[in-house]
C-alpha positions as a printed Julia matrix, in Angstrom:
359×3 Matrix{Float64}:
  37.41  -48.44   76.52
  35.25  -48.27   73.45
  32.99  -45.84   75.26
  35.88  -43.77   76.15
  37.02  -43.67   72.24
  33.57  -42.5    71.2
  33.51  -39.78   73.84
  36.99  -38.66   72.76
  35.77  -37.81   69.25
  33.15  -35.42   70.61
  33.98  -31.78   71.0
  33.9   -30.29   74.45
  30.41  -29.5    75.6
  28.85  -31.32   72.53
  26.17  -33.76   73.23
  23.44  -35.37   70.87
  19.83  -34.03   70.5
  17.47  -36.18   72.26
  13.75  -36.12   73.05
  12.07  -32.7    72.16
  15.31  -31.24   70.95
  15.69  -33.95   68.42
  12.3   -33.34   67.13
  12.66  -29.61   66.85
  16.14  -30.09   64.92
  14.41  -32.64   62.49
  11.54  -30.12   61.8
  13.89  -27.26   61.15
  15.94  -29.51   58.79
  12.8   -30.43   56.78
  11.68  -26.87   56.7
  15.07  -25.83   55.34
  15.02  -28.46   52.71
  11.55  -27.32   51.46
  12.55  -23.85   51.42
  15.68  -24.76   49.34
  13.56  -26.56   46.95
  11.22  -23.83   46.56
  14.18  -21.32   45.91
  15.74  -23.63   43.37
  12.33  -23.98   41.63
  11.69  -20.2    41.54
  10.98  -18.58   38.15
  10.44  -21.94   36.41
   6.93  -21.36   34.97
   5.03  -24.29   33.91
   5.44  -25.04   30.2
   2.59  -23.83   28.1
   0.72  -26.46   26.25
   1.39  -26.66   22.48
  -1.56  -25.15   20.47
  -3.8   -27.68   18.96
  -4.26  -28.33   15.21
  -7.48  -26.5    15.25
  -6.01  -23.51   16.99
  -2.94  -23.42   14.5
  -5.38  -23.44   11.8
  -7.72  -20.69   13.17
  -4.66  -18.44   13.77
  -3.37  -19.15   10.15
  -6.67  -18.03    8.91
  -6.64  -15.0    10.89
  -3.08  -14.21    9.6
  -4.11  -14.49    6.2
  -7.12  -12.17    6.65
  -4.79   -9.73    8.29
  -2.4   -10.02    5.42
  -5.22   -9.28    2.86
  -6.18   -6.25    4.89
  -2.48   -5.17    4.72
  -2.45   -5.9     0.91
  -5.44   -3.55    0.27
  -3.71   -0.78    2.16
  -0.47   -1.56    0.26
  -2.44   -1.38   -3.13
  -3.88    2.07   -2.0
  -0.59    3.47   -1.07
   1.02    2.28   -4.32
  -1.81    3.89   -6.38
  -1.21    7.14   -4.56
   2.52    6.84   -4.82
   2.11    6.28   -8.62
  -0.27    9.35   -8.93
   2.38   11.4    -6.91
   5.14   10.29   -9.13
   3.04   11.32  -12.34
   2.46   14.75  -10.6
   6.05   15.37   -9.72
   7.12   14.45  -13.19
   4.51   16.69  -14.79
   5.62   19.53  -12.46
   9.35   18.97  -13.39
   8.48   19.14  -17.01
   6.43   22.41  -16.56
   9.2    24.02  -14.67
  11.63   23.13  -17.37
   9.3    24.77  -20.07
   8.84   27.78  -18.13
  12.44   28.19  -17.44
  13.08   28.06  -21.26
  10.61   30.74  -21.82
  12.24   32.85  -18.96
  15.64   32.31  -20.52
  14.19   33.51  -24.08
  12.7    36.58  -22.4
  15.94   37.41  -20.63
  17.9    37.0   -23.77
  15.57   39.41  -25.64
  15.76   41.92  -22.89
  19.61   41.71  -22.93
  19.84   42.22  -26.71
  17.73   45.29  -26.49
  19.72   46.68  -23.61
  23.01   46.17  -25.63
  21.57   47.88  -28.69
  20.49   50.94  -26.64
  23.91   51.06  -24.93
  25.71   51.01  -28.23
  23.53   53.69  -29.7
  24.81   56.26  -27.01
  22.02   58.65  -27.78
  22.04   62.41  -26.54
  19.26   63.97  -24.55
  16.0    64.34  -26.81
  15.92   68.19  -26.46
  19.62   68.6   -27.41
  19.21   66.1   -30.39
  16.24   68.04  -31.85
  18.21   71.3   -31.58
  21.37   70.08  -33.21
  19.82   67.78  -35.92
  19.87   69.12  -39.42
  16.93   66.77  -40.24
  14.1    67.2   -37.69
  11.7    64.8   -39.52
  14.43   62.04  -39.24
  14.95   62.65  -35.59
  11.27   62.63  -34.88
  10.88   59.31  -36.72
  13.79   57.84  -34.62
  12.42   59.12  -31.34
   9.13   57.3   -32.17
  11.02   54.04  -32.48
  12.92   54.62  -29.2
   9.61   55.15  -27.48
   8.25   51.9   -28.86
  11.52   50.21  -27.87
  11.13   51.41  -24.29
   7.61   50.23  -24.28
   8.91   46.77  -25.41
  11.67   46.73  -22.83
   8.86   47.48  -20.07
   6.78   44.67  -21.56
   9.73   42.24  -21.45
  10.59   43.09  -17.79
   6.97   42.4   -16.89
   7.0    39.15  -18.65
  10.23   38.14  -16.87
   8.77   39.08  -13.47
   5.57   37.03  -14.24
   7.71   34.05  -15.4
   9.8    34.09  -12.22
   6.7    34.21  -10.06
   5.2    31.2   -11.93
   8.31   29.08  -11.79
   8.63   29.81   -7.97
   4.9    28.56   -7.5
   5.55   25.49   -9.7
   8.71   24.62   -7.82
   6.89   25.08   -4.4
   4.06   22.75   -5.57
   6.75   20.22   -6.86
   8.5    20.18   -3.43
   5.04   19.68   -1.6
   4.34   16.66   -4.11
   7.83   15.26   -3.59
   7.16   15.3     0.2
   3.78   13.44   -0.35
   5.7    10.96   -2.52
   8.18   10.17    0.12
   5.4     9.67    2.56
   3.44    7.21    0.32
   6.71    5.36   -0.34
   7.19    5.07    3.51
   3.7     3.75    3.63
   4.48    1.2     1.02
   7.5    -0.18    2.99
   5.3    -0.42    6.17
   2.36   -2.33    4.55
   4.87   -4.49    2.51
   6.66   -5.46    5.81
   3.43   -6.12    7.55
   2.19   -8.54    4.72
   5.52  -10.31    4.68
   5.45  -10.73    8.39
   1.85  -12.17    8.68
   2.58  -14.57    5.76
   5.93  -15.78    7.27
   4.2   -16.41   10.56
   1.35  -18.24    8.82
   3.96  -20.47    7.08
   5.68  -20.95   10.29
   2.65  -22.11   12.12
   1.7   -24.44    9.13
   5.06  -26.03    9.38
   4.33  -27.12   12.94
   1.44  -29.31   11.75
   1.96  -32.83   10.52
   1.35  -33.7     6.9
  -2.06  -35.01    7.63
  -3.01  -31.92    9.8
  -1.81  -29.56    6.92
  -3.89  -31.52    4.39
  -6.87  -31.34    6.62
  -6.36  -27.59    6.84
  -6.13  -27.3     2.96
  -9.19  -29.23    2.7
 -10.96  -27.02    5.2
  -9.74  -23.99    3.49
 -10.99  -25.2     0.27
 -14.38  -25.9     1.57
 -14.48  -22.4     2.96
 -13.3   -20.84   -0.22
 -15.31  -22.7    -2.75
 -13.87  -26.32   -2.57
 -12.2   -28.41   -5.26
  -9.41  -27.84   -7.54
  -9.52  -25.49  -10.42
 -10.47  -27.92  -13.11
 -13.58  -28.77  -10.91
 -14.32  -25.04  -11.05
 -14.08  -24.93  -14.75
 -16.48  -27.83  -15.19
 -18.87  -26.05  -12.94
 -18.71  -23.11  -15.24
 -19.38  -25.25  -18.41
 -22.31  -26.99  -16.82
 -24.31  -23.86  -16.4
 -23.77  -20.76  -18.53
 -24.25  -17.43  -16.84
 -26.77  -15.02  -18.14
 -25.21  -11.64  -17.68
 -27.52   -8.64  -17.9
 -25.42   -6.76  -20.46
 -22.43   -7.24  -22.8
 -19.98   -5.58  -20.53
 -20.95   -7.7   -17.53
 -20.61  -10.77  -19.68
 -17.14   -9.65  -20.8
 -15.93   -9.1   -17.34
 -17.3   -12.53  -16.3
 -15.7   -14.21  -19.22
 -12.32  -12.64  -18.23
 -12.73  -14.06  -14.62
 -13.53  -17.41  -15.9
 -10.22  -17.25  -17.99
  -8.39  -16.44  -14.85
  -9.67  -19.49  -12.79
  -6.72  -21.42  -11.69
  -4.2   -18.67  -11.72
  -2.37  -18.11   -8.45
  -3.04  -15.39   -5.8
  -0.22  -13.04   -5.36
  -0.57   -9.91   -3.2
  -0.32   -6.84   -5.23
  -0.83   -8.52   -8.52
  -3.24   -7.28  -11.29
  -2.46  -10.06  -13.72
  -2.25  -11.24  -16.46
  -0.6   -14.39  -14.78
  -1.58  -13.71  -11.01
  -3.95  -11.71   -9.06
  -5.07  -10.51   -5.58
  -8.78  -10.04   -4.96
  -9.09   -6.39   -6.03
  -6.7    -6.9    -8.83
  -8.78   -9.63  -10.4
 -11.94   -7.61  -10.35
 -10.14   -4.49  -11.64
  -8.63   -6.6   -14.45
 -11.83   -8.24  -15.28
 -13.95   -5.03  -15.67
 -10.88   -3.32  -17.51
 -11.31   -6.16  -20.21
 -14.82   -4.9   -20.54
 -13.75   -1.4   -21.08
 -14.48   -0.03  -17.55
 -11.84    1.48  -15.28
 -12.13    0.56  -11.59
  -9.9     1.95   -8.88
  -7.46   -0.39   -7.25
  -8.52   -1.12   -3.82
 -11.64   -3.01   -2.41
 -12.46    0.08   -0.2
 -12.47    2.32   -3.42
 -14.04   -0.11   -5.74
 -17.16   -0.47   -3.41
 -17.91    3.29   -4.29
 -17.2     2.81   -8.02
 -20.78    2.29   -8.94
 -24.36    2.19   -7.45
 -24.84    0.07   -4.2
 -27.29   -2.92   -4.59
 -28.9    -5.11   -1.91
 -27.76   -8.62   -1.67
 -31.25   -9.82   -2.77
 -30.92   -7.74   -5.98
 -27.58   -9.13   -7.12
 -26.96   -9.71  -10.84
 -23.94  -11.43  -12.6
 -21.13   -8.81  -12.91
 -21.81   -7.05   -9.75
 -18.85   -6.68   -7.16
 -19.49   -8.32   -3.8
 -17.5    -7.27   -0.84
 -16.71   -8.96    2.5
 -15.8    -8.21    6.01
 -16.47   -5.01    8.02
 -13.28   -3.39    6.88
 -14.19   -4.13    3.01
 -10.94   -6.09    2.76
 -12.16   -8.76    0.16
 -14.0    -8.61   -3.12
 -15.25  -11.04   -5.7
 -17.25  -10.96   -9.15
 -20.86  -12.28   -8.77
 -21.73  -14.75  -11.43
 -25.1   -15.68  -10.27
 -26.64  -18.64   -8.31
 -25.02  -17.41   -4.91
 -21.61  -17.77   -6.38
 -18.65  -15.5    -7.35
 -15.27  -15.77   -8.86
 -12.43  -14.43   -6.57
  -8.74  -14.66   -5.67
  -9.08  -16.22   -2.14
  -5.71  -15.99   -0.35
  -2.07  -17.05   -0.72
  -1.81  -20.76   -1.91
  -5.42  -20.75   -3.02
  -5.81  -19.99   -6.8
  -8.68  -18.07   -8.48
 -11.78  -20.11   -8.2
 -15.62  -20.14   -7.83
 -16.84  -19.91   -4.35
 -20.33  -19.39   -2.64
 -20.73  -15.66   -1.41
 -21.99  -16.87    1.91
 -18.53  -18.27    2.91
 -17.51  -14.98    4.25
 -19.21  -12.08    6.22
 -21.08  -10.06    3.43
 -20.36   -6.35    3.57
 -22.17   -5.01    0.52
 -22.37   -5.01   -3.26
 -21.88   -2.53   -6.09
 -23.24   -2.57   -9.67
 -20.46   -1.13  -12.04
 -22.48   -1.17  -15.4
């Protein structure tokens, strides 16, 4: 009876797998399960391992360096934009002055033409025939000839003034276009700097407090070590023998800037970037330097590393993206990077690229 009930639940023609058939079914079921599992896991890439603290620190250093490269490009574009602005302003003033002279010439021509119109003179031969005073007529005719010459001169002057104003305006238009291009460069370099510095800050935020402290100590060691007051004490312990009074003045200014913050694009007096510091130091000595590292290196005579004297400009990296003021003893004063104030550092902490003697 029980057997009959079990058989009654089976569909007609259905019978359980047994023997080889059962083994085949089991194999197919396992294969299907494996396939389903692989489909479910498709696209799930293994998670990338988090960067180590050393990797983060290395990337932060690269970002700071890239930001400094962009800063020097920004400084160059800013200097060119300032020059273009001055040129456009000068051309605008010149156009205004020439326009005033043109209006004066036009007024003189108009006055002369009005006077001749009002005189309503007859033909010269008829006037001579009808006049009762030939001498007076001849004197008047001579005046009219001179007036005609004056009118021709005024016309030539007006034509020349119009031509000159057109040339000045054309040049002003070209300079205005250049100024727009420089301002576009400024925006691009400014955006690049901000992006790189923001990424550096984001990476630093992933470090623990201890790791960040270790990074700062490492960066300090690479950029001269120690706080600003330690740098000042180093200065006091060994006076620098500058080769001339101007170099001494430049070095004295740089000493006075120790401890002031690095700010990209800054030229003092309260903050500096690297080329801003060297420019300001030599300006205090009465020497005008260009704004960027890659123009400052050509502002004097090149000297070999073995021939360095205090006051020389020392440059680093293949792209000439960093500069410091040499103070002797293998040391320099420089503005290192964001977060690192002006300080004394060894010149062998970065790839040496060249040196220039300003005076």
